[in-house]
Coordinates of C-alpha atoms in Angstrom, one line a residue:
M19 CA 86.0 152.3 87.9
S20 CA 83.2 151.6 85.3
I21 CA 82.4 154.9 83.1
L22 CA 78.8 154.9 84.5
R23 CA 79.7 154.8 88.1
S24 CA 82.3 157.8 87.8
G25 CA 80.4 159.6 86.7
Q26 CA 77.3 158.7 89.4
L27 CA 80.8 160.1 91.6
I28 CA 81.0 163.2 90.0
C29 CA 77.4 164.3 90.3
S30 CA 77.2 163.1 93.9
H31 CA 80.2 165.5 94.7
I32 CA 78.9 168.4 92.4
H33 CA 75.4 167.9 94.3
I34 CA 77.8 168.4 97.8
A35 CA 78.9 171.2 96.4
N36 CA 76.2 173.6 95.1
D37 CA 74.8 172.6 99.0
Y38 CA 77.3 174.2 100.7
N39 CA 78.3 176.7 98.0
N40 CA 82.0 175.8 98.8
V41 CA 84.1 177.8 95.7
S42 CA 87.7 176.4 96.2
F43 CA 85.7 172.6 96.2
K44 CA 83.7 173.3 93.5
K45 CA 87.7 174.1 91.5
L46 CA 88.7 170.5 92.7
L47 CA 85.6 168.9 91.5
Y48 CA 86.1 169.8 88.2
K49 CA 89.9 168.5 88.3
M50 CA 88.5 165.4 89.1
L51 CA 86.1 165.8 85.8
I52 CA 89.4 166.1 83.8
R53 CA 91.2 164.1 85.0
S54 CA 88.4 160.9 85.2
K55 CA 87.7 161.9 81.4
V56 CA 91.3 160.9 80.5
V57 CA 91.6 157.8 82.4
I58 CA 88.5 156.6 80.7
V59 CA 90.0 157.3 77.6
L60 CA 93.0 155.5 78.1
M61 CA 91.1 152.9 79.1
W62 CA 89.3 152.6 75.6
L63 CA 92.9 153.1 74.3
L64 CA 94.0 150.3 76.0
S65 CA 91.3 148.3 74.9
V66 CA 91.2 149.1 71.5
S67 CA 94.9 147.9 71.2
L68 CA 94.2 144.7 72.6
A69 CA 91.5 144.2 70.3
M70 CA 93.7 145.0 67.7
G71 CA 96.6 142.5 69.2
Q72 CA 94.1 139.9 69.2
G73 CA 93.0 140.8 65.6
E74 CA 96.3 140.9 64.1
A75 CA 97.2 137.1 66.2
T76 CA 94.2 135.6 64.4
L77 CA 94.9 137.1 61.4
A78 CA 98.6 135.2 61.3
E79 CA 97.7 131.7 62.8
E80 CA 95.1 131.8 59.6
Y81 CA 97.0 132.3 57.0
Y82 CA 99.9 130.4 58.7
K83 CA 97.3 126.8 59.1
A84 CA 96.0 128.1 55.4
G85 CA 99.3 127.7 53.6
E86 CA 99.6 131.5 53.2
F87 CA 103.0 131.8 54.6
E88 CA 104.1 135.3 52.8
K89 CA 101.0 137.1 54.0
A90 CA 101.3 135.2 57.8
A91 CA 105.3 136.1 57.7
N92 CA 104.2 139.8 57.3
E93 CA 101.8 139.3 60.3
Y94 CA 104.1 137.2 62.7
A95 CA 106.7 140.0 61.3
K96 CA 104.6 142.5 63.2
L97 CA 103.6 141.2 66.5
L98 CA 107.4 140.1 66.9
K99 CA 107.8 143.7 67.7
T100 CA 106.3 144.2 70.7
D101 CA 105.9 140.3 71.9
V102 CA 108.3 137.4 71.4
T103 CA 107.3 133.9 71.7
W104 CA 108.4 130.6 70.6
V105 CA 105.1 129.7 68.8
R106 CA 105.3 133.2 67.4
L107 CA 109.2 133.1 66.5
A108 CA 109.0 130.0 65.2
R109 CA 106.1 130.0 62.8
Y110 CA 107.4 133.5 61.6
V111 CA 111.0 131.5 60.6
N112 CA 109.1 128.7 59.0
S113 CA 106.5 131.3 57.1
L114 CA 109.8 132.1 55.7
Q115 CA 111.2 129.4 54.6
K116 CA 108.3 127.8 53.1
S117 CA 109.0 131.7 51.2
N118 CA 111.6 130.9 49.6
K119 CA 113.5 133.7 52.6
A120 CA 115.9 131.1 54.3
D121 CA 118.6 133.7 53.7
E122 CA 116.3 136.3 54.8
A123 CA 115.2 134.5 58.3
A124 CA 118.9 133.5 59.0
K125 CA 119.8 137.2 58.8
Y126 CA 116.5 138.1 61.1
L127 CA 117.7 135.7 63.4
R128 CA 121.4 136.4 63.7
K129 CA 120.7 139.8 63.8
Q130 CA 118.3 139.7 66.7
Q131 CA 120.6 136.6 68.6
K132 CA 122.8 139.8 69.6
S133 CA 120.4 142.4 70.1
D134 CA 117.1 141.2 72.3
E135 CA 119.5 139.1 74.9
P136 CA 116.4 137.6 76.6
N137 CA 114.9 136.0 73.8
R138 CA 118.8 134.7 72.6
P139 CA 118.3 131.2 73.3
Y140 CA 115.4 130.5 71.2
Y141 CA 117.2 132.3 67.9
E142 CA 120.2 130.2 69.2
L143 CA 117.9 126.8 68.8
L144 CA 116.8 127.9 65.6
L145 CA 119.7 128.5 64.2
G146 CA 120.6 125.1 65.0
Q147 CA 117.4 123.9 63.6
M148 CA 118.4 125.2 59.8
A149 CA 121.6 123.8 60.4
T150 CA 120.1 120.6 60.9
Q151 CA 118.1 121.1 57.8
Q152 CA 121.1 121.8 56.1
G153 CA 122.7 118.9 57.0
D154 CA 125.5 120.7 59.0
T155 CA 125.2 118.9 62.3
I156 CA 128.5 119.7 64.4
L157 CA 127.2 123.9 63.2
A158 CA 123.7 122.1 64.5
N159 CA 125.0 120.9 68.0
N160 CA 126.5 124.2 68.4
Q161 CA 123.9 126.6 68.3
Y162 CA 121.9 124.1 70.7
N163 CA 124.5 124.0 73.2
A164 CA 124.5 127.9 72.7
A165 CA 121.1 128.0 73.0
L166 CA 121.3 125.8 76.7
Q167 CA 124.1 127.9 77.9
S168 CA 122.6 131.4 76.9
S169 CA 119.4 129.8 79.0
K170 CA 121.4 128.3 81.8
S171 CA 121.1 131.7 83.8
S172 CA 117.6 130.9 85.3
L173 CA 115.3 128.0 85.8
S174 CA 112.3 129.9 83.9
K175 CA 114.3 130.4 81.0
L176 CA 115.8 126.5 81.2
E177 CA 112.2 125.2 81.3
K178 CA 110.7 127.2 78.5
I179 CA 114.2 125.9 76.5
A180 CA 112.8 123.0 77.3
S181 CA 109.8 123.6 75.7
A182 CA 111.0 125.2 73.1
F183 CA 113.7 122.4 72.5
N184 CA 110.9 119.3 72.7
E185 CA 108.1 121.2 69.9
A186 CA 111.0 121.9 67.6
G187 CA 111.7 117.9 67.8
E188 CA 114.6 118.0 69.2
P189 CA 114.1 115.9 72.6
R190 CA 116.9 114.7 73.7
W191 CA 118.6 118.6 73.4
A192 CA 114.5 118.8 75.9
I193 CA 116.6 116.2 78.6
R194 CA 119.1 118.1 78.6
S195 CA 117.8 121.8 79.4
L196 CA 115.3 119.7 81.7
E197 CA 118.9 118.2 84.0
M198 CA 120.6 120.9 84.0
A199 CA 117.2 122.7 85.5
R200 CA 117.7 119.7 87.7
D201 CA 120.7 120.3 89.5
V202 CA 120.0 124.8 89.0
S203 CA 117.2 123.5 91.5
K204 CA 119.3 121.3 93.4
E205 CA 115.9 118.9 93.5
P206 CA 116.7 115.2 92.5
T207 CA 113.2 114.5 91.3
A208 CA 112.3 118.1 89.4
Y209 CA 110.5 117.5 86.0
S210 CA 110.5 113.9 86.9
E211 CA 107.3 113.5 85.0
D212 CA 108.9 115.4 82.0
L213 CA 111.9 113.2 82.1
M214 CA 109.7 109.9 82.3
G215 CA 108.1 110.9 79.1
L216 CA 111.4 112.1 77.4
Y217 CA 113.3 109.0 77.9
R218 CA 110.8 106.8 77.0
T219 CA 110.2 108.8 73.5
T220 CA 114.3 108.5 72.5
G221 CA 113.9 105.3 73.5
Q222 CA 116.2 105.5 76.9
T223 CA 114.4 102.5 78.5
E224 CA 116.7 102.4 82.3
K225 CA 116.9 105.8 82.1
A226 CA 113.2 105.8 81.8
I227 CA 112.5 103.1 84.6
N228 CA 115.2 104.5 87.0
E229 CA 113.7 108.7 86.8
I230 CA 109.9 106.2 87.4
I231 CA 111.8 104.4 90.4
T232 CA 112.4 108.3 91.6
T233 CA 109.6 109.5 91.4
S234 CA 108.3 107.3 93.8
K235 CA 109.8 109.5 96.3
Q236 CA 107.1 111.7 95.9
S237 CA 104.0 110.7 97.9
D238 CA 101.6 112.7 95.8
K239 CA 102.7 110.8 92.6
K240 CA 102.2 107.2 93.3
E241 CA 99.3 107.0 91.2
T242 CA 101.3 108.0 88.3
V243 CA 104.0 105.8 89.2
L244 CA 102.1 102.9 89.1
A245 CA 100.6 103.6 86.0
A246 CA 103.7 105.0 83.9
L247 CA 105.5 101.3 85.8
Q248 CA 102.6 99.1 85.0
S249 CA 103.2 99.8 81.3
Y250 CA 106.4 97.9 81.2
I251 CA 105.0 94.9 82.8
N252 CA 104.6 91.9 80.4
T253 CA 106.9 93.4 77.7
K254 CA 110.6 92.4 76.9
E255 CA 111.7 96.0 79.3
E256 CA 110.4 94.1 82.2
P257 CA 113.4 92.1 83.6
L258 CA 114.8 96.2 83.7
V259 CA 112.1 97.2 86.1
E260 CA 113.3 94.2 89.0
K261 CA 116.7 95.2 88.1
A262 CA 116.3 98.4 88.7
L263 CA 114.4 98.4 92.2
Y264 CA 117.0 96.3 93.4
T265 CA 120.0 98.9 92.8
K266 CA 118.2 101.9 94.0
I267 CA 117.5 99.9 97.3
Q268 CA 120.6 98.8 97.3
Q269 CA 121.8 102.5 96.8
E270 CA 119.0 103.9 99.7
P271 CA 118.1 101.2 101.4
N272 CA 116.6 104.1 104.2
E273 CA 114.1 104.4 101.0
L274 CA 110.7 102.6 102.1
A275 CA 109.0 103.5 98.7
Y276 CA 111.3 101.9 96.9
N277 CA 110.8 98.9 99.3
E278 CA 107.0 99.7 98.8
L279 CA 107.6 99.3 94.7
L280 CA 109.3 96.4 94.7
I281 CA 106.6 94.5 96.7
W282 CA 103.7 96.4 94.4
Y283 CA 105.8 94.4 91.6
F284 CA 105.8 91.1 93.1
V285 CA 102.0 91.2 93.7
Q286 CA 100.9 92.5 90.1
K287 CA 103.3 89.5 88.8
Q288 CA 101.8 87.3 91.8
K289 CA 104.9 86.6 93.4
F290 CA 103.4 87.0 96.9
S291 CA 105.9 84.6 98.5
R292 CA 108.8 86.9 97.3
A293 CA 106.4 90.1 98.6
L294 CA 106.2 88.3 102.1
L295 CA 109.9 88.6 102.1
Q296 CA 109.6 92.4 101.3
E297 CA 106.8 93.0 103.7
K298 CA 107.9 91.3 106.6
A299 CA 111.9 93.2 106.5
T300 CA 109.2 96.9 106.0
D301 CA 107.2 95.7 109.2
K302 CA 110.4 94.9 111.2
R303 CA 111.6 98.2 110.1
L304 CA 109.0 100.4 110.6
K305 CA 107.4 99.1 113.8
L306 CA 103.7 98.2 111.7
N307 CA 102.4 95.3 114.0
G308 CA 101.6 93.2 111.0
S309 CA 99.2 95.0 109.6
R310 CA 100.7 95.2 105.9
V311 CA 101.6 91.5 106.5
Y312 CA 97.9 90.9 107.3
D313 CA 96.9 92.9 104.2
L314 CA 99.5 91.1 101.9
G315 CA 97.9 87.3 103.0
M316 CA 94.3 88.4 103.1
L317 CA 95.5 89.5 99.0
A318 CA 97.1 85.4 98.8
M319 CA 94.1 84.1 100.0
N320 CA 91.9 85.6 97.5
N321 CA 94.4 84.4 94.7
K322 CA 94.4 81.1 95.8
E323 CA 97.7 81.6 96.7
Y324 CA 97.2 79.4 100.2
K325 CA 100.4 79.0 101.6
T326 CA 101.9 82.4 101.0
A327 CA 98.8 83.2 103.0
A328 CA 99.1 80.8 105.7
E329 CA 102.9 82.2 106.4
S330 CA 101.8 85.9 106.5
F331 CA 99.1 84.9 109.2
E332 CA 101.9 82.5 110.9
Y333 CA 104.2 85.4 110.9
I334 CA 101.7 88.0 112.7
T335 CA 100.9 84.9 115.5
T336 CA 104.7 84.4 115.8
T337 CA 105.5 88.3 115.9
Y338 CA 102.6 89.8 117.9
P339 CA 101.2 87.1 119.7
Q340 CA 99.5 90.2 122.0
G341 CA 98.2 92.3 118.9
Q342 CA 95.2 93.4 117.5
L343 CA 95.4 91.4 114.7
Y344 CA 96.3 87.9 116.3
P345 CA 92.9 86.1 117.0
F346 CA 92.2 86.8 113.5
A347 CA 95.3 85.9 112.2
R348 CA 95.4 82.6 115.0
R349 CA 92.3 81.6 112.3
L350 CA 93.6 83.1 109.2
V351 CA 96.6 81.0 109.2
I352 CA 94.3 77.6 109.8
Q353 CA 92.2 78.9 106.9
A354 CA 94.5 79.0 105.2
R355 CA 96.2 75.4 105.4
E356 CA 92.2 74.2 105.4
E357 CA 92.1 75.7 101.5
Q358 CA 95.3 73.8 100.8
V359 CA 94.1 71.0 102.2
K360 CA 90.4 71.0 100.4
N361 CA 92.2 71.7 97.5
T362 CA 94.4 69.0 96.8
Y363 CA 93.1 66.0 95.1
P364 CA 92.2 63.5 96.4
V365 CA 91.9 64.9 100.2
D366 CA 93.7 63.7 102.7
K367 CA 91.0 63.4 105.9
A368 CA 94.1 62.7 108.1
E369 CA 94.9 66.0 107.0
I370 CA 91.2 66.8 107.9
R371 CA 91.5 65.8 111.6
K372 CA 95.0 67.8 112.3
L373 CA 92.8 70.9 111.2
I374 CA 89.9 70.1 113.0
A375 CA 92.4 70.3 116.0
D376 CA 94.3 72.8 115.3
Y377 CA 90.8 74.5 115.1
Q378 CA 89.8 73.3 118.8
K379 CA 93.2 74.8 120.2
M380 CA 92.9 78.3 119.1
L381 CA 89.0 78.0 120.0
Q382 CA 90.5 76.6 123.8
E383 CA 93.6 79.1 123.5
I384 CA 91.9 82.3 122.6
G385 CA 88.3 81.3 123.6
T386 CA 84.9 81.4 121.9
N387 CA 83.9 85.0 121.1
V388 CA 83.0 86.9 118.0
K389 CA 86.6 87.1 116.9
T390 CA 86.8 83.2 116.5
L391 CA 82.9 82.1 116.1
E392 CA 84.3 82.1 112.4
A393 CA 86.2 79.1 114.0
L394 CA 83.7 76.9 115.0
R395 CA 81.6 76.9 111.6
S396 CA 84.4 75.7 109.9
T397 CA 85.0 73.0 112.2
A398 CA 81.3 72.2 111.7
N399 CA 82.0 71.9 107.6
L400 CA 84.9 70.5 108.2
Y401 CA 83.5 67.6 110.2
G402 CA 80.4 67.7 107.6
N403 CA 81.6 67.5 104.1
Y404 CA 85.3 65.6 104.8
L405 CA 84.9 63.1 107.9
D406 CA 81.1 62.2 107.2
S407 CA 80.3 63.0 111.1
K408 CA 76.7 65.2 110.4
D409 CA 75.0 65.4 113.4
T410 CA 78.8 66.6 114.9
A411 CA 78.8 69.4 112.5
L412 CA 75.0 70.1 113.5
T413 CA 75.6 70.2 117.3
V414 CA 78.7 72.5 116.5
L415 CA 76.8 74.9 114.2
D416 CA 73.8 75.0 117.1
L417 CA 76.7 76.3 119.0
A418 CA 77.9 78.9 116.9
I419 CA 74.2 79.8 116.5
D420 CA 73.0 80.0 120.5
L421 CA 77.2 82.2 120.8
G422 CA 76.6 84.8 118.2
K423 CA 73.0 85.1 117.9
T424 CA 73.1 88.8 118.0
D425 CA 75.2 88.9 115.0
K426 CA 72.0 88.1 111.8
N427 CA 74.6 87.4 109.3
F428 CA 76.6 85.1 111.1
V429 CA 73.2 83.6 112.2
D430 CA 71.9 83.3 108.4
R431 CA 75.2 81.9 107.1
C432 CA 75.3 78.7 110.1
K433 CA 71.9 78.2 108.8
L434 CA 72.5 78.2 105.3
D435 CA 75.8 75.5 106.8
K436 CA 72.8 73.5 107.9
G437 CA 71.0 73.0 105.1
D438 CA 73.7 71.9 103.3
I439 CA 74.4 69.1 105.6
Y440 CA 70.9 68.2 106.3
L441 CA 71.5 68.2 102.2
L442 CA 74.0 65.7 102.9
K443 CA 72.0 63.3 105.4
G444 CA 69.1 62.9 102.7
E445 CA 67.0 64.9 104.6
P446 CA 66.2 67.8 101.9
W447 CA 63.0 68.6 103.6
E448 CA 64.6 70.3 106.3
S449 CA 67.0 72.2 104.3
T450 CA 64.8 74.1 101.8
L451 CA 63.0 75.2 105.3
L452 CA 66.9 76.5 106.8
Y453 CA 67.2 78.1 102.5
S454 CA 63.3 79.8 102.9
Q455 CA 64.2 80.9 106.3
V456 CA 66.9 82.9 105.2
E457 CA 65.4 84.3 101.8
K458 CA 62.9 85.7 104.0
S459 CA 65.8 87.4 106.8
Q460 CA 68.0 88.2 103.8
K461 CA 65.6 90.1 101.2
E462 CA 67.3 91.4 98.6
E463 CA 70.7 91.1 100.6
L464 CA 73.6 89.0 98.8
L465 CA 73.0 86.4 101.2
G466 CA 69.3 85.9 100.1
Y467 CA 70.3 85.4 96.9
E468 CA 72.2 82.3 98.1
A469 CA 69.8 81.2 99.6
K470 CA 67.0 81.5 97.0
L471 CA 70.1 79.7 94.4
K472 CA 70.6 76.8 96.7
N473 CA 66.5 76.1 96.5
A474 CA 66.9 76.4 93.0
K475 CA 69.7 73.3 93.2
L476 CA 67.8 72.0 95.6
H477 CA 65.0 71.4 92.9
Y478 CA 67.4 70.7 90.6
Y479 CA 68.8 67.6 92.5
R480 CA 64.6 66.1 93.3
G481 CA 64.4 66.4 89.5
N482 CA 61.8 69.3 89.8
L483 CA 63.1 70.9 86.8
A484 CA 60.5 73.4 85.3
V485 CA 60.3 74.9 89.4
A486 CA 64.2 75.2 89.4
K487 CA 64.5 76.9 86.0
D488 CA 62.1 79.5 87.3
I489 CA 63.9 80.1 90.0
L490 CA 67.4 80.4 88.1
D491 CA 65.7 82.8 86.1
V492 CA 64.9 85.8 88.1
L493 CA 68.3 85.0 90.5
K494 CA 70.4 86.2 86.9
L495 CA 69.3 89.3 87.4
A496 CA 70.8 89.1 90.8
T497 CA 73.3 91.7 91.8
S498 CA 76.2 89.4 92.9
R499 CA 78.0 88.3 89.0
E500 CA 78.9 84.7 90.9
I501 CA 75.3 83.9 91.3
A502 CA 74.2 85.4 88.6
N503 CA 76.6 83.1 86.2
D504 CA 76.0 79.8 88.5
A505 CA 72.0 80.4 88.5
E506 CA 72.5 81.0 84.1
Q507 CA 74.6 78.3 83.8
L508 CA 72.0 75.7 85.6
S509 CA 69.6 76.9 83.9
L510 CA 71.0 76.4 80.3
L511 CA 72.0 73.4 81.2
I512 CA 68.2 72.5 82.0
V513 CA 67.3 74.3 78.8
D514 CA 69.3 72.7 76.3
N515 CA 69.1 69.0 77.8
T516 CA 65.6 68.9 77.9
G517 CA 63.6 70.1 74.8
M518 CA 64.5 67.0 72.7
D519 CA 63.5 64.5 75.8
S520 CA 59.6 65.1 76.8
T521 CA 60.4 62.5 79.2
E522 CA 63.5 64.4 80.9
A523 CA 64.7 61.5 81.8
A524 CA 68.8 62.1 81.1
M525 CA 68.0 65.4 83.1
R526 CA 67.2 63.9 86.0
E527 CA 69.2 61.1 86.1
Y528 CA 72.2 63.7 85.6
A529 CA 70.8 65.6 88.4
S530 CA 70.7 62.5 90.7
I531 CA 74.1 62.6 90.3
D532 CA 75.2 65.6 90.8
L533 CA 73.5 65.5 94.0
L534 CA 75.9 62.1 95.1
L535 CA 78.9 64.8 94.0
F536 CA 77.3 66.8 96.4
Q537 CA 77.0 64.3 99.0
N538 CA 81.2 63.3 98.3
K539 CA 79.7 60.0 97.3
T540 CA 82.0 60.0 94.5
D541 CA 82.6 56.1 93.9
E542 CA 78.8 55.9 93.7
A543 CA 79.0 58.9 91.3
I544 CA 81.5 57.4 88.8
E545 CA 79.2 54.2 88.3
A546 CA 75.9 55.9 87.4
L547 CA 77.7 58.1 85.0
K548 CA 79.6 55.1 83.6
E549 CA 76.0 53.6 83.1
M550 CA 74.4 57.2 82.1
W551 CA 77.7 57.1 79.1
K552 CA 75.9 54.0 78.1
K553 CA 73.0 54.7 77.8
Y554 CA 73.1 58.4 76.7
A555 CA 76.3 58.2 74.6
E556 CA 73.8 59.9 71.2
H557 CA 72.0 62.6 73.8
P558 CA 72.1 66.0 73.7
L559 CA 73.8 65.7 77.1
A560 CA 76.8 63.6 76.4
D561 CA 79.6 66.0 76.7
E562 CA 77.7 66.8 80.0
I563 CA 78.5 63.5 81.3
L564 CA 81.7 63.3 80.0
W565 CA 82.7 66.4 81.6
L566 CA 81.2 65.6 84.9
R567 CA 83.0 62.9 85.2
A568 CA 86.2 63.8 84.5
N569 CA 86.2 66.0 87.1
T570 CA 85.4 64.0 89.3
Y571 CA 88.1 62.0 88.6
M572 CA 90.4 64.4 88.4
K573 CA 88.6 64.9 92.6
Q574 CA 90.0 61.5 93.0
G575 CA 93.7 62.1 91.7
K576 CA 92.5 59.6 88.6
N577 CA 94.5 62.2 86.1
A578 CA 94.7 59.4 83.0
E579 CA 90.9 58.3 83.3
A580 CA 90.1 62.1 83.6
L581 CA 92.2 63.0 80.5
E582 CA 90.7 59.7 78.4
D583 CA 86.9 61.6 79.4
L584 CA 88.4 65.3 78.1
K585 CA 90.3 63.7 74.8
T586 CA 87.5 62.4 73.8
I587 CA 85.3 65.5 74.4
S588 CA 87.4 67.2 72.1
A589 CA 87.7 64.7 69.3
K590 CA 83.3 64.3 69.4
Y591 CA 81.9 66.9 70.6
P592 CA 84.5 69.9 69.5
N593 CA 82.2 72.2 68.5
D594 CA 80.1 72.3 71.6
I595 CA 79.8 74.4 74.8
L596 CA 83.0 72.6 76.4
G597 CA 84.9 72.4 74.2
D598 CA 87.5 74.8 75.0
D599 CA 86.8 74.2 78.5
A600 CA 87.6 70.4 78.0
L601 CA 91.0 71.6 76.0
F602 CA 92.4 74.0 78.6
T603 CA 91.7 71.6 81.4
Q604 CA 93.3 68.9 80.1
A605 CA 96.8 71.9 79.5
K606 CA 96.0 72.9 83.2
I607 CA 96.5 68.7 84.2
Y608 CA 99.1 68.3 82.2
E609 CA 101.3 71.9 83.5
E610 CA 100.2 71.2 87.5
R611 CA 99.7 67.4 87.9
L612 CA 102.3 65.7 85.5
K613 CA 104.4 68.5 84.8
D614 CA 104.9 67.3 81.3
K615 CA 105.3 70.8 79.7
T616 CA 105.7 70.1 76.2
A617 CA 102.0 68.2 76.4
A618 CA 101.0 71.5 78.2
M619 CA 102.2 74.2 75.7
E620 CA 100.7 71.9 72.8
A621 CA 97.1 71.4 74.9
Y622 CA 97.7 75.4 75.1
Q623 CA 98.4 76.4 71.7
K624 CA 95.3 73.9 70.5
V625 CA 93.7 76.3 72.5
L626 CA 94.6 79.4 70.8
T627 CA 94.4 78.2 67.5
Q628 CA 91.5 76.0 67.9
Y629 CA 89.3 78.5 69.5
P630 CA 90.6 81.8 69.4
G631 CA 87.5 83.4 70.8
S632 CA 87.7 81.4 74.3
I633 CA 87.6 83.1 77.8
Y634 CA 90.4 80.5 78.3
G635 CA 92.4 82.5 75.3
A636 CA 94.3 85.2 77.6
E637 CA 95.7 82.4 80.7
S638 CA 96.8 80.0 77.3
R639 CA 98.7 82.6 76.2
K640 CA 99.7 83.4 79.4
R641 CA 100.8 79.9 80.7
F642 CA 102.1 78.9 77.0
R643 CA 104.7 81.5 77.3
A644 CA 106.1 81.2 80.3
L645 CA 106.4 78.0 80.2
R646 CA 108.1 78.5 76.3
G647 CA 110.6 81.0 78.6
D648 CA 109.3 83.9 77.4
T649 CA 109.5 87.1 79.1
L650 CA 105.9 88.2 78.0
N651 CA 103.9 86.1 80.0

């Protein structure tokens, strides 16, 4: 009760007493007045006492930080008479030592050790610390052990002495304190975060990793666990992570957290096939209806691991034919195989026909509905892009538009596909009409920006370079990084190769070859590029001609020819923008297509030494170390 309020209350009661003229009540009020004054005085004294105590503590700290240890010791001695804390005690002893009064410090600690039972562990720890400073490790260990034994009567004491050991620079004894506290608490994951850090600090890597994995049992510590494990990925200690995970799973096969952690680890290492094995086991054990396997399949697709993606979706279709995910997985398993086929050069047309047959079989089985409409789009694009059946492709797309007319986004995606097919047919006016429709329909949306980019490329293909550049400059600010990057690259290509050639003849010729490639006329494109190279070997566009030809050879599966052009870029134009691209692509051909480990390593090494600032630096280092067999990836 505040002083002001006390006075108001007393006056109120006096007023009532006067009204009733009650003598006894007046006596009672008199006593209350006296008592309230006593309370007020006591409160004031307490506040003054607290303020003095805080002032003394602040003074002691100031002396200590200023290095005036004798004065600091005097102030800490006063404070310790009323309240013993680890910090005060440690600073008091240190201040005495710094003042050449080590004997006095030891005498004080031994005396207090006998008389101050609650804080005995602190005195024993400090005596041990003094013994350590004098080189008497046996006495030090005895004192440290005594501090631990004095603390084992309660969790609170063990926690405090653990903290004190850590602050005293004795992390191993801090570990022993917390391990004892864990035993006392009978909680196998108690103090996990503290122990994680302490094990790592003391170089006990296997124990640290085991502690991290054990902690994963606590669902609320998931982020902490993943962050801690992540710090071991791509280091020399990484093999211990996988080993520890398998050990834990064998010891506690029913602990799902360990299995989830192993899956996470495989995904981090992009070992999707091994992650899939674990996900299948988890799915069967918990009867998850394929939901997690489906998620892994999508993750594998996004990482271009199409084989594992197809296996994931196939597992769902065979295991849960009546499940909700079945129609989606049924389409995605074909889509994953489609990506495999399309990214294997040269593309096998027989495999394309098998994919179309699979899509048609799926549509007959499930029917054409919202869940399977994308299959129609895929079928149309396979016909148009790979089998040269453009009219069939347009017919299928018209069917898809009719069936999906309630979905605006789906219809607009089909319109973009139709625009591409018309461009394949050599009917650009139909293409630009469709692209423009989508631009208008999806204004300020991602699909609208995609349509605008297609229109820009169409102008570029037709040689309208200024118009194309104007559109591309707008698209550089697009919300999608991918679209903005594509626009930036094409804009730079136009700018870099038209400034010195007022007729823009070379750039127009190059753009027309780009159109041939879009139309999958690779043989015609190669012949045209050969002619261009003869005419423009000294033109600023020369390295771009070689780069385009090399990539076209790669699509045809002609690795030797591709390497020859890439090596010419590296030799003649090492400082141009495509220098590091050419060298990195050489390395990938050696590694992935020719399986020439030595040549691949040499090329990756050159990327690192010749182009230290290259965007391919990190990937080159990772691939080089993997080929060399390093633990560091």
